[in-house]
Amino acid sequence: MPEKRPREERRVRANARDYNEKFQYASNCIKTSKYNIITFLPVNLFEQFQEVANTYFLFLLILQLIPQISSLSWFTTIVPLVLVLTITAVKDATDDYFRHKSDNQVNNRQSQVLISGALRQEQWMNVRVGDIIKLENNQFVAADLLLLSSSEPHGLCYIETAELDGETNMKVRQAIPVTSELGDTSKLARFDGEVICEPPNNKLDKFGGTLYWKENKYPLSNQNMLLRGCVLRNTEWCFGLVIFAGPDTKLMQNSGRTKFKRTSIDRLMNTLVLWIFGFLVCMGVILAIGNAIWEHEVGVCFQIYLPWDEGVHSAFFSGFLSFWSYIIILNTVVPISLYVR
């Protein structure tokens, strides 16, 4: 019976960019920034208005633009709100600028890639799945690699994984015996083995796959892998086959997409603002009911001296407008200084 394979798998053939590109694997270019010039303003404002306090004061500002219910100038709300939004936006823009700068530095690092039988300098972002790259001592690993050979006996090499797991002690990795003899570029250029392995995931200590070469198959494990973010140590050189690149590497799978950070204090403040706003609504309802009763029982008798505003024809509608007026007047129940970090 034919060998059963998982529904999701990765197939990588060495020195065969055209073959690998049909699978549309991710390039080795990474992006940890959240914004660009076009998306910054709408995305940042969307994120900031996820904070209940900001949404509340925007709602209050809209109410203050309605002359029938507003007794306070909209200026008293828009100035502190814009100030808070601007300060936060400047902070977020600064943080994202440094993310862009870091991304550019990493993406433009140089790596030696075996192309047409010769080693060429390529930027990290131009490295592709299926490329064979050469690493030298103290260099960062550019992508998740299957170790093919090294300068050490038996295809051994030593790596530091501090950027991955925080451990500073060196770890040993070893090429499988069938590839450990591929120590020069001419042999590596003829290498056309194909790896079938698990799809991208964030498990740093696990890897499962099989190398198919010369009508034989060889099991692969995590001991044969060099992960992006590791540093080659005490090893003059080694060659590796790119299995996962860019966002598919285990390092990037663990870091995940850059998200709007919300701390436990932020969540507490959101909950607190909601409770305070609920209290404010209850006060507004009680006062509005009182206003409607007074207008119905007493105020209607003094229309000559205290006429209703234009458009108000009943005590009920007067109470309805009063509710929103009280929401505006009592807005200091949720002071702008409560939030905003």
PDB file of C-alpha atoms in Angstrom, residues 29-327:
ATOM      1  CA  CYS A  29      11.034  38.848   4.476  1.00  0.00           C
ATOM      2  CA  ILE A  30       9.568  39.575   7.908  1.00  0.00           C
ATOM      3  CA  LYS A  31       7.263  42.330   9.098  1.00  0.00           C
ATOM      4  CA  THR A  32       6.682  43.068  12.765  1.00  0.00           C
ATOM      5  CA  SER A  33       5.393  46.625  12.247  1.00  0.00           C
ATOM      6  CA  LYS A  34       1.651  47.316  12.428  1.00  0.00           C
ATOM      7  CA  TYR A  35       1.223  50.428  10.317  1.00  0.00           C
ATOM      8  CA  ASN A  36       2.291  52.200   7.159  1.00  0.00           C
ATOM      9  CA  ILE A  37       1.751  55.816   6.116  1.00  0.00           C
ATOM     10  CA  ILE A  38      -1.678  55.068   4.626  1.00  0.00           C
ATOM     11  CA  THR A  39      -3.074  52.792   7.348  1.00  0.00           C
ATOM     12  CA  PHE A  40      -1.654  54.521  10.428  1.00  0.00           C
ATOM     13  CA  LEU A  41      -4.420  57.056  11.084  1.00  0.00           C
ATOM     14  CA  PRO A  42      -7.504  54.823  10.568  1.00  0.00           C
ATOM     15  CA  VAL A  43      -5.993  51.738  12.236  1.00  0.00           C
ATOM     16  CA  ASN A  44      -4.565  53.648  15.190  1.00  0.00           C
ATOM     17  CA  LEU A  45      -7.834  55.513  15.793  1.00  0.00           C
ATOM     18  CA  PHE A  46      -9.749  52.226  15.554  1.00  0.00           C
ATOM     19  CA  GLU A  47      -7.438  50.721  18.188  1.00  0.00           C
ATOM     20  CA  GLN A  48      -7.678  53.739  20.470  1.00  0.00           C
ATOM     21  CA  PHE A  49     -11.463  53.777  20.332  1.00  0.00           C
ATOM     22  CA  GLN A  50     -11.504  50.207  21.566  1.00  0.00           C
ATOM     23  CA  GLU A  51     -10.835  51.871  24.906  1.00  0.00           C
ATOM     24  CA  VAL A  52     -14.228  52.542  26.455  1.00  0.00           C
ATOM     25  CA  ALA A  53     -13.200  55.910  27.916  1.00  0.00           C
ATOM     26  CA  ASN A  54     -12.207  57.249  24.491  1.00  0.00           C
ATOM     27  CA  THR A  55     -15.457  56.011  22.969  1.00  0.00           C
ATOM     28  CA  TYR A  56     -17.406  57.605  25.809  1.00  0.00           C
ATOM     29  CA  PHE A  57     -15.872  61.019  25.275  1.00  0.00           C
ATOM     30  CA  LEU A  58     -16.430  60.783  21.520  1.00  0.00           C
ATOM     31  CA  PHE A  59     -20.087  60.017  22.217  1.00  0.00           C
ATOM     32  CA  LEU A  60     -20.209  62.966  24.628  1.00  0.00           C
ATOM     33  CA  LEU A  61     -18.685  65.246  21.988  1.00  0.00           C
ATOM     34  CA  ILE A  62     -21.390  64.263  19.483  1.00  0.00           C
ATOM     35  CA  LEU A  63     -24.072  65.083  22.057  1.00  0.00           C
ATOM     36  CA  GLN A  64     -22.523  68.468  22.716  1.00  0.00           C
ATOM     37  CA  LEU A  65     -22.883  69.351  19.041  1.00  0.00           C
ATOM     38  CA  ILE A  66     -26.686  69.199  19.383  1.00  0.00           C
ATOM     39  CA  PRO A  67     -27.828  72.653  20.566  1.00  0.00           C
ATOM     40  CA  GLN A  68     -31.235  71.444  21.881  1.00  0.00           C
ATOM     41  CA  ILE A  69     -29.616  69.343  24.618  1.00  0.00           C
ATOM     42  CA  SER A  70     -26.179  70.863  25.152  1.00  0.00           C
ATOM     43  CA  SER A  71     -25.552  73.447  27.816  1.00  0.00           C
ATOM     44  CA  LEU A  72     -21.756  73.105  27.627  1.00  0.00           C
ATOM     45  CA  SER A  73     -19.399  74.015  24.818  1.00  0.00           C
ATOM     46  CA  TRP A  74     -18.056  71.117  22.742  1.00  0.00           C
ATOM     47  CA  PHE A  75     -14.658  72.760  23.199  1.00  0.00           C
ATOM     48  CA  THR A  76     -14.446  71.448  26.772  1.00  0.00           C
ATOM     49  CA  THR A  77     -14.496  67.862  25.509  1.00  0.00           C
ATOM     50  CA  ILE A  78     -12.716  67.956  22.164  1.00  0.00           C
ATOM     51  CA  VAL A  79      -9.515  69.580  23.474  1.00  0.00           C
ATOM     52  CA  PRO A  80      -8.635  66.939  26.103  1.00  0.00           C
ATOM     53  CA  LEU A  81      -9.845  64.113  23.826  1.00  0.00           C
ATOM     54  CA  VAL A  82      -7.720  65.248  20.885  1.00  0.00           C
ATOM     55  CA  LEU A  83      -4.778  65.774  23.234  1.00  0.00           C
ATOM     56  CA  VAL A  84      -5.053  62.229  24.589  1.00  0.00           C
ATOM     57  CA  LEU A  85      -5.477  60.698  21.117  1.00  0.00           C
ATOM     58  CA  THR A  86      -2.542  62.697  19.748  1.00  0.00           C
ATOM     59  CA  ILE A  87      -0.137  61.778  22.556  1.00  0.00           C
ATOM     60  CA  THR A  88      -1.037  58.101  22.235  1.00  0.00           C
ATOM     61  CA  ALA A  89      -0.739  58.228  18.430  1.00  0.00           C
ATOM     62  CA  VAL A  90       2.712  59.827  18.634  1.00  0.00           C
ATOM     63  CA  LYS A  91       3.844  57.123  21.063  1.00  0.00           C
ATOM     64  CA  ASP A  92       2.447  54.343  18.833  1.00  0.00           C
ATOM     65  CA  ALA A  93       4.012  55.904  15.724  1.00  0.00           C
ATOM     66  CA  THR A  94       7.397  56.105  17.449  1.00  0.00           C
ATOM     67  CA  ASP A  95       7.213  52.469  18.528  1.00  0.00           C
ATOM     68  CA  ASP A  96       6.235  51.385  15.036  1.00  0.00           C
ATOM     69  CA  TYR A  97       9.015  53.446  13.463  1.00  0.00           C
ATOM     70  CA  PHE A  98      11.555  51.446  15.440  1.00  0.00           C
ATOM     71  CA  ARG A  99       9.817  48.212  14.387  1.00  0.00           C
ATOM     72  CA  HIS A 100      10.171  49.271  10.739  1.00  0.00           C
ATOM     73  CA  LYS A 101      13.822  50.114  11.352  1.00  0.00           C
ATOM     74  CA  SER A 102      14.469  46.755  13.008  1.00  0.00           C
ATOM     75  CA  ASP A 103      12.662  44.902  10.195  1.00  0.00           C
ATOM     76  CA  ASN A 104      14.794  46.669   7.568  1.00  0.00           C
ATOM     77  CA  GLN A 105      17.995  45.843   9.398  1.00  0.00           C
ATOM     78  CA  VAL A 106      17.095  42.162   9.694  1.00  0.00           C
ATOM     79  CA  ASN A 107      15.751  41.833   6.151  1.00  0.00           C
ATOM     80  CA  ASN A 108      18.905  43.387   4.708  1.00  0.00           C
ATOM     81  CA  ARG A 109      21.377  41.145   6.507  1.00  0.00           C
ATOM     82  CA  GLN A 110      23.646  39.266   4.132  1.00  0.00           C
ATOM     83  CA  SER A 111      23.692  35.523   3.605  1.00  0.00           C
ATOM     84  CA  GLN A 112      25.675  33.236   1.298  1.00  0.00           C
ATOM     85  CA  VAL A 113      23.287  31.375  -0.998  1.00  0.00           C
ATOM     86  CA  LEU A 114      24.280  28.584  -3.371  1.00  0.00           C
ATOM     87  CA  ILE A 115      22.985  29.630  -6.792  1.00  0.00           C
ATOM     88  CA  SER A 116      24.004  27.878 -10.044  1.00  0.00           C
ATOM     89  CA  GLY A 117      26.879  26.121  -8.319  1.00  0.00           C
ATOM     90  CA  ALA A 118      28.413  29.251  -6.775  1.00  0.00           C
ATOM     91  CA  LEU A 119      27.992  31.055  -3.481  1.00  0.00           C
ATOM     92  CA  ARG A 120      26.452  34.508  -3.833  1.00  0.00           C
ATOM     93  CA  GLN A 121      25.697  37.218  -1.325  1.00  0.00           C
ATOM     94  CA  GLU A 122      21.956  37.678  -0.930  1.00  0.00           C
ATOM     95  CA  GLN A 123      19.872  39.716   1.444  1.00  0.00           C
ATOM     96  CA  TRP A 124      17.937  37.670   3.961  1.00  0.00           C
ATOM     97  CA  MET A 125      14.635  38.812   2.464  1.00  0.00           C
ATOM     98  CA  ASN A 126      15.640  37.266  -0.891  1.00  0.00           C
ATOM     99  CA  VAL A 127      16.331  33.814   0.551  1.00  0.00           C
ATOM    100  CA  ARG A 128      13.739  31.259  -0.602  1.00  0.00           C
ATOM    101  CA  VAL A 129      12.526  27.863   0.558  1.00  0.00           C
ATOM    102  CA  GLY A 130      14.715  25.192  -1.038  1.00  0.00           C
ATOM    103  CA  ASP A 131      17.861  27.361  -1.132  1.00  0.00           C
ATOM    104  CA  ILE A 132      21.094  26.002   0.277  1.00  0.00           C
ATOM    105  CA  ILE A 133      22.909  28.590   2.353  1.00  0.00           C
ATOM    106  CA  LYS A 134      26.303  28.688   4.010  1.00  0.00           C
ATOM    107  CA  LEU A 135      26.719  29.891   7.578  1.00  0.00           C
ATOM    108  CA  GLU A 136      29.991  30.856   9.197  1.00  0.00           C
ATOM    109  CA  ASN A 137      30.989  30.992  12.844  1.00  0.00           C
ATOM    110  CA  ASN A 138      29.088  33.575  14.975  1.00  0.00           C
ATOM    111  CA  GLN A 139      26.510  34.241  12.257  1.00  0.00           C
ATOM    112  CA  PHE A 140      22.765  34.272  12.888  1.00  0.00           C
ATOM    113  CA  VAL A 141      20.742  31.542  11.200  1.00  0.00           C
ATOM    114  CA  ALA A 142      18.712  33.225   8.447  1.00  0.00           C
ATOM    115  CA  ALA A 143      15.793  30.751   8.281  1.00  0.00           C
ATOM    116  CA  ASP A 144      14.780  27.339   9.590  1.00  0.00           C
ATOM    117  CA  LEU A 145      17.358  25.021   8.018  1.00  0.00           C
ATOM    118  CA  LEU A 146      17.919  21.327   7.645  1.00  0.00           C
ATOM    119  CA  LEU A 147      21.595  20.911   8.521  1.00  0.00           C
ATOM    120  CA  LEU A 148      23.336  19.212   5.586  1.00  0.00           C
ATOM    121  CA  SER A 149      27.028  19.328   6.476  1.00  0.00           C
ATOM    122  CA  SER A 150      29.571  21.179   8.591  1.00  0.00           C
ATOM    123  CA  SER A 151      33.256  21.702   9.189  1.00  0.00           C
ATOM    124  CA  GLU A 152      33.107  19.459  12.268  1.00  0.00           C
ATOM    125  CA  PRO A 153      33.452  15.646  12.181  1.00  0.00           C
ATOM    126  CA  HIS A 154      30.263  13.639  11.647  1.00  0.00           C
ATOM    127  CA  GLY A 155      28.368  16.724  10.551  1.00  0.00           C
ATOM    128  CA  LEU A 156      28.174  18.228  14.038  1.00  0.00           C
ATOM    129  CA  CYS A 157      27.687  21.912  14.765  1.00  0.00           C
ATOM    130  CA  TYR A 158      27.093  24.026  17.844  1.00  0.00           C
ATOM    131  CA  ILE A 159      24.446  26.698  18.243  1.00  0.00           C
ATOM    132  CA  GLU A 160      23.323  29.239  20.811  1.00  0.00           C
ATOM    133  CA  THR A 161      19.542  29.550  21.185  1.00  0.00           C
ATOM    134  CA  ALA A 162      19.273  32.545  23.537  1.00  0.00           C
ATOM    135  CA  GLU A 163      17.044  34.496  21.151  1.00  0.00           C
ATOM    136  CA  LEU A 164      14.670  31.548  20.882  1.00  0.00           C
ATOM    137  CA  ASP A 165      14.361  30.179  24.405  1.00  0.00           C
ATOM    138  CA  GLY A 166      16.593  32.385  26.563  1.00  0.00           C
ATOM    139  CA  GLU A 167      19.120  29.613  27.199  1.00  0.00           C
ATOM    140  CA  THR A 168      22.756  30.664  26.836  1.00  0.00           C
ATOM    141  CA  ASN A 169      24.314  27.220  26.941  1.00  0.00           C
ATOM    142  CA  MET A 170      25.292  25.803  23.562  1.00  0.00           C
ATOM    143  CA  LYS A 171      23.377  22.974  21.936  1.00  0.00           C
ATOM    144  CA  VAL A 172      24.565  20.365  19.468  1.00  0.00           C
ATOM    145  CA  ARG A 173      22.977  19.674  16.113  1.00  0.00           C
ATOM    146  CA  GLN A 174      23.993  16.980  13.628  1.00  0.00           C
ATOM    147  CA  ALA A 175      23.486  16.389   9.934  1.00  0.00           C
ATOM    148  CA  ILE A 176      22.225  12.972   8.890  1.00  0.00           C
ATOM    149  CA  PRO A 177      25.124  10.757   7.711  1.00  0.00           C
ATOM    150  CA  VAL A 178      24.027  10.651   4.066  1.00  0.00           C
ATOM    151  CA  THR A 179      24.437  14.439   3.679  1.00  0.00           C
ATOM    152  CA  SER A 180      27.285  15.064   6.111  1.00  0.00           C
ATOM    153  CA  GLU A 181      29.809  14.362   3.341  1.00  0.00           C
ATOM    154  CA  LEU A 182      28.411  17.139   1.127  1.00  0.00           C
ATOM    155  CA  GLY A 183      31.082  19.576   2.194  1.00  0.00           C
ATOM    156  CA  ASP A 184      31.881  21.393  -1.039  1.00  0.00           C
ATOM    157  CA  THR A 185      29.736  23.495  -3.311  1.00  0.00           C
ATOM    158  CA  SER A 186      30.043  21.202  -6.330  1.00  0.00           C
ATOM    159  CA  LYS A 187      28.472  18.290  -4.453  1.00  0.00           C
ATOM    160  CA  LEU A 188      25.858  20.504  -2.845  1.00  0.00           C
ATOM    161  CA  ALA A 189      24.927  21.994  -6.243  1.00  0.00           C
ATOM    162  CA  ARG A 190      24.043  18.492  -7.444  1.00  0.00           C
ATOM    163  CA  PHE A 191      22.048  17.668  -4.341  1.00  0.00           C
ATOM    164  CA  ASP A 192      18.386  17.272  -5.325  1.00  0.00           C
ATOM    165  CA  GLY A 193      16.898  15.634  -2.268  1.00  0.00           C
ATOM    166  CA  GLU A 194      13.291  16.363  -1.348  1.00  0.00           C
ATOM    167  CA  VAL A 195      12.031  16.916   2.180  1.00  0.00           C
ATOM    168  CA  ILE A 196       8.445  16.161   3.151  1.00  0.00           C
ATOM    169  CA  CYS A 197       7.696  17.447   6.625  1.00  0.00           C
ATOM    170  CA  GLU A 198       5.156  18.966   8.981  1.00  0.00           C
ATOM    171  CA  PRO A 199       3.556  22.357   8.185  1.00  0.00           C
ATOM    172  CA  PRO A 200       4.770  25.524   9.926  1.00  0.00           C
ATOM    173  CA  ASN A 201       4.146  25.553  13.684  1.00  0.00           C
ATOM    174  CA  ASN A 202       5.509  27.118  16.867  1.00  0.00           C
ATOM    175  CA  LYS A 203       6.919  24.009  18.554  1.00  0.00           C
ATOM    176  CA  LEU A 204      10.571  24.843  19.151  1.00  0.00           C
ATOM    177  CA  ASP A 205      11.597  21.401  20.357  1.00  0.00           C
ATOM    178  CA  LYS A 206       9.822  19.236  17.792  1.00  0.00           C
ATOM    179  CA  PHE A 207      10.217  18.554  14.101  1.00  0.00           C
ATOM    180  CA  GLY A 208       9.136  15.632  12.004  1.00  0.00           C
ATOM    181  CA  GLY A 209       9.945  14.923   8.401  1.00  0.00           C
ATOM    182  CA  THR A 210      11.581  12.652   5.865  1.00  0.00           C
ATOM    183  CA  LEU A 211      14.336  13.246   3.331  1.00  0.00           C
ATOM    184  CA  TYR A 212      13.875  11.418   0.013  1.00  0.00           C
ATOM    185  CA  TRP A 213      17.076  11.110  -2.002  1.00  0.00           C
ATOM    186  CA  LYS A 214      18.453   8.562  -4.433  1.00  0.00           C
ATOM    187  CA  GLU A 215      15.414   6.319  -4.015  1.00  0.00           C
ATOM    188  CA  ASN A 216      15.958   6.132  -0.258  1.00  0.00           C
ATOM    189  CA  LYS A 217      14.277   7.885   2.616  1.00  0.00           C
ATOM    190  CA  TYR A 218      15.816   9.170   5.830  1.00  0.00           C
ATOM    191  CA  PRO A 219      13.898  10.257   8.955  1.00  0.00           C
ATOM    192  CA  LEU A 220      14.494  13.798  10.222  1.00  0.00           C
ATOM    193  CA  SER A 221      14.104  15.204  13.711  1.00  0.00           C
ATOM    194  CA  ASN A 222      14.675  18.427  15.608  1.00  0.00           C
ATOM    195  CA  GLN A 223      18.315  17.401  16.127  1.00  0.00           C
ATOM    196  CA  ASN A 224      18.883  17.966  12.402  1.00  0.00           C
ATOM    197  CA  MET A 225      17.427  21.487  12.379  1.00  0.00           C
ATOM    198  CA  LEU A 226      18.925  24.963  12.790  1.00  0.00           C
ATOM    199  CA  LEU A 227      16.207  27.462  13.647  1.00  0.00           C
ATOM    200  CA  ARG A 228      16.082  31.114  12.686  1.00  0.00           C
ATOM    201  CA  GLY A 229      17.399  33.278  15.520  1.00  0.00           C
ATOM    202  CA  CYS A 230      20.079  30.783  16.583  1.00  0.00           C
ATOM    203  CA  VAL A 231      23.763  31.713  16.347  1.00  0.00           C
ATOM    204  CA  LEU A 232      26.414  29.337  15.002  1.00  0.00           C
ATOM    205  CA  ARG A 233      29.178  28.870  17.583  1.00  0.00           C
ATOM    206  CA  ASN A 234      32.535  27.060  17.633  1.00  0.00           C
ATOM    207  CA  THR A 235      31.902  25.824  14.110  1.00  0.00           C
ATOM    208  CA  GLU A 236      33.879  27.197  11.184  1.00  0.00           C
ATOM    209  CA  TRP A 237      31.063  26.722   8.677  1.00  0.00           C
ATOM    210  CA  CYS A 238      27.982  24.702   7.853  1.00  0.00           C
ATOM    211  CA  PHE A 239      25.482  24.311   5.016  1.00  0.00           C
ATOM    212  CA  GLY A 240      21.735  24.107   5.451  1.00  0.00           C
ATOM    213  CA  LEU A 241      18.619  23.661   3.305  1.00  0.00           C
ATOM    214  CA  VAL A 242      15.877  26.240   3.880  1.00  0.00           C
ATOM    215  CA  ILE A 243      12.708  24.471   5.062  1.00  0.00           C
ATOM    216  CA  PHE A 244      10.745  27.367   6.577  1.00  0.00           C
ATOM    217  CA  ALA A 245      11.296  31.038   5.747  1.00  0.00           C
ATOM    218  CA  GLY A 246      10.137  34.385   7.137  1.00  0.00           C
ATOM    219  CA  PRO A 247       6.753  34.239   8.911  1.00  0.00           C
ATOM    220  CA  ASP A 248       6.716  30.433   8.662  1.00  0.00           C
ATOM    221  CA  THR A 249       9.825  30.032  10.856  1.00  0.00           C
ATOM    222  CA  LYS A 250       9.297  28.831  14.399  1.00  0.00           C
ATOM    223  CA  LEU A 251      10.702  32.087  15.782  1.00  0.00           C
ATOM    224  CA  MET A 252       8.098  34.165  13.946  1.00  0.00           C
ATOM    225  CA  GLN A 253       5.345  31.625  14.630  1.00  0.00           C
ATOM    226  CA  ASN A 254       6.003  32.148  18.334  1.00  0.00           C
ATOM    227  CA  SER A 255       6.188  35.916  18.156  1.00  0.00           C
ATOM    228  CA  GLY A 256       2.896  36.085  16.284  1.00  0.00           C
ATOM    229  CA  ARG A 257       1.335  39.121  14.705  1.00  0.00           C
ATOM    230  CA  THR A 258       1.868  42.474  16.366  1.00  0.00           C
ATOM    231  CA  LYS A 259      -1.333  43.305  18.204  1.00  0.00           C
ATOM    232  CA  PHE A 260      -2.795  46.210  20.081  1.00  0.00           C
ATOM    233  CA  LYS A 261      -1.512  45.664  23.606  1.00  0.00           C
ATOM    234  CA  ARG A 262      -4.122  45.670  26.348  1.00  0.00           C
ATOM    235  CA  THR A 263      -2.832  45.185  29.873  1.00  0.00           C
ATOM    236  CA  SER A 264      -4.803  43.997  32.875  1.00  0.00           C
ATOM    237  CA  ILE A 265      -5.004  47.628  34.001  1.00  0.00           C
ATOM    238  CA  ASP A 266      -6.533  48.576  30.631  1.00  0.00           C
ATOM    239  CA  ARG A 267      -9.167  45.868  31.012  1.00  0.00           C
ATOM    240  CA  LEU A 268      -9.869  46.970  34.587  1.00  0.00           C
ATOM    241  CA  MET A 269     -10.264  50.581  33.470  1.00  0.00           C
ATOM    242  CA  ASN A 270     -12.644  49.561  30.670  1.00  0.00           C
ATOM    243  CA  THR A 271     -14.788  47.666  33.168  1.00  0.00           C
ATOM    244  CA  LEU A 272     -14.670  50.554  35.632  1.00  0.00           C
ATOM    245  CA  VAL A 273     -15.710  53.087  32.987  1.00  0.00           C
ATOM    246  CA  LEU A 274     -18.645  50.880  31.948  1.00  0.00           C
ATOM    247  CA  TRP A 275     -19.870  50.665  35.546  1.00  0.00           C
ATOM    248  CA  ILE A 276     -19.497  54.417  36.022  1.00  0.00           C
ATOM    249  CA  PHE A 277     -21.293  55.078  32.742  1.00  0.00           C
ATOM    250  CA  GLY A 278     -24.099  52.761  33.857  1.00  0.00           C
ATOM    251  CA  PHE A 279     -24.383  54.764  37.085  1.00  0.00           C
ATOM    252  CA  LEU A 280     -24.432  57.971  35.034  1.00  0.00           C
ATOM    253  CA  VAL A 281     -27.271  56.631  32.855  1.00  0.00           C
ATOM    254  CA  CYS A 282     -29.282  55.684  35.961  1.00  0.00           C
ATOM    255  CA  MET A 283     -28.846  59.179  37.373  1.00  0.00           C
ATOM    256  CA  GLY A 284     -29.864  60.675  34.015  1.00  0.00           C
ATOM    257  CA  VAL A 285     -32.993  58.504  33.867  1.00  0.00           C
ATOM    258  CA  ILE A 286     -34.045  59.435  37.406  1.00  0.00           C
ATOM    259  CA  LEU A 287     -33.498  63.149  36.816  1.00  0.00           C
ATOM    260  CA  ALA A 288     -35.225  63.023  33.419  1.00  0.00           C
ATOM    261  CA  ILE A 289     -38.270  61.325  34.968  1.00  0.00           C
ATOM    262  CA  GLY A 290     -38.296  63.997  37.656  1.00  0.00           C
ATOM    263  CA  ASN A 291     -38.095  66.700  34.983  1.00  0.00           C
ATOM    264  CA  ALA A 292     -41.000  65.183  33.023  1.00  0.00           C
ATOM    265  CA  ILE A 293     -43.168  64.929  36.165  1.00  0.00           C
ATOM    266  CA  TRP A 294     -42.364  68.507  37.168  1.00  0.00           C
ATOM    267  CA  GLU A 295     -43.086  69.826  33.684  1.00  0.00           C
ATOM    268  CA  HIS A 296     -46.373  67.892  33.576  1.00  0.00           C
ATOM    269  CA  GLU A 297     -47.547  68.918  37.033  1.00  0.00           C
ATOM    270  CA  VAL A 298     -46.014  72.355  37.552  1.00  0.00           C
ATOM    271  CA  GLY A 299     -44.108  73.663  34.549  1.00  0.00           C
ATOM    272  CA  VAL A 300     -47.124  73.497  32.248  1.00  0.00           C
ATOM    273  CA  CYS A 301     -48.758  76.132  34.460  1.00  0.00           C
ATOM    274  CA  PHE A 302     -45.930  78.592  33.907  1.00  0.00           C
ATOM    275  CA  GLN A 303     -45.612  78.454  30.126  1.00  0.00           C
ATOM    276  CA  ILE A 304     -45.955  82.230  29.940  1.00  0.00           C
ATOM    277  CA  TYR A 305     -42.895  82.753  32.140  1.00  0.00           C
ATOM    278  CA  LEU A 306     -40.929  79.533  31.406  1.00  0.00           C
ATOM    279  CA  PRO A 307     -41.885  78.478  27.876  1.00  0.00           C
ATOM    280  CA  TRP A 308     -40.626  75.193  26.483  1.00  0.00           C
ATOM    281  CA  ASP A 309     -37.899  75.315  23.886  1.00  0.00           C
ATOM    282  CA  GLU A 310     -38.867  75.384  20.234  1.00  0.00           C
ATOM    283  CA  GLY A 311     -39.899  71.927  19.077  1.00  0.00           C
ATOM    284  CA  VAL A 312     -40.830  70.712  22.590  1.00  0.00           C
ATOM    285  CA  HIS A 313     -44.584  70.042  22.743  1.00  0.00           C
ATOM    286  CA  SER A 314     -44.931  67.704  25.732  1.00  0.00           C
ATOM    287  CA  ALA A 315     -43.551  67.009  29.175  1.00  0.00           C
ATOM    288  CA  PHE A 316     -42.406  63.567  28.005  1.00  0.00           C
ATOM    289  CA  PHE A 317     -40.300  65.007  25.189  1.00  0.00           C
ATOM    290  CA  SER A 318     -38.892  67.602  27.566  1.00  0.00           C
ATOM    291  CA  GLY A 319     -37.815  64.786  29.882  1.00  0.00           C
ATOM    292  CA  PHE A 320     -36.250  62.936  26.947  1.00  0.00           C
ATOM    293  CA  LEU A 321     -34.148  65.978  26.018  1.00  0.00           C
ATOM    294  CA  SER A 322     -33.286  66.535  29.667  1.00  0.00           C
ATOM    295  CA  PHE A 323     -31.903  63.007  29.910  1.00  0.00           C
ATOM    296  CA  TRP A 324     -29.252  63.798  27.304  1.00  0.00           C
ATOM    297  CA  SER A 325     -28.593  67.198  28.876  1.00  0.00           C
ATOM    298  CA  TYR A 326     -27.914  65.516  32.219  1.00  0.00           C
ATOM    299  CA  ILE A 327     -25.567  63.035  30.530  1.00  0.00           C
TER     300      ILE A 327
END
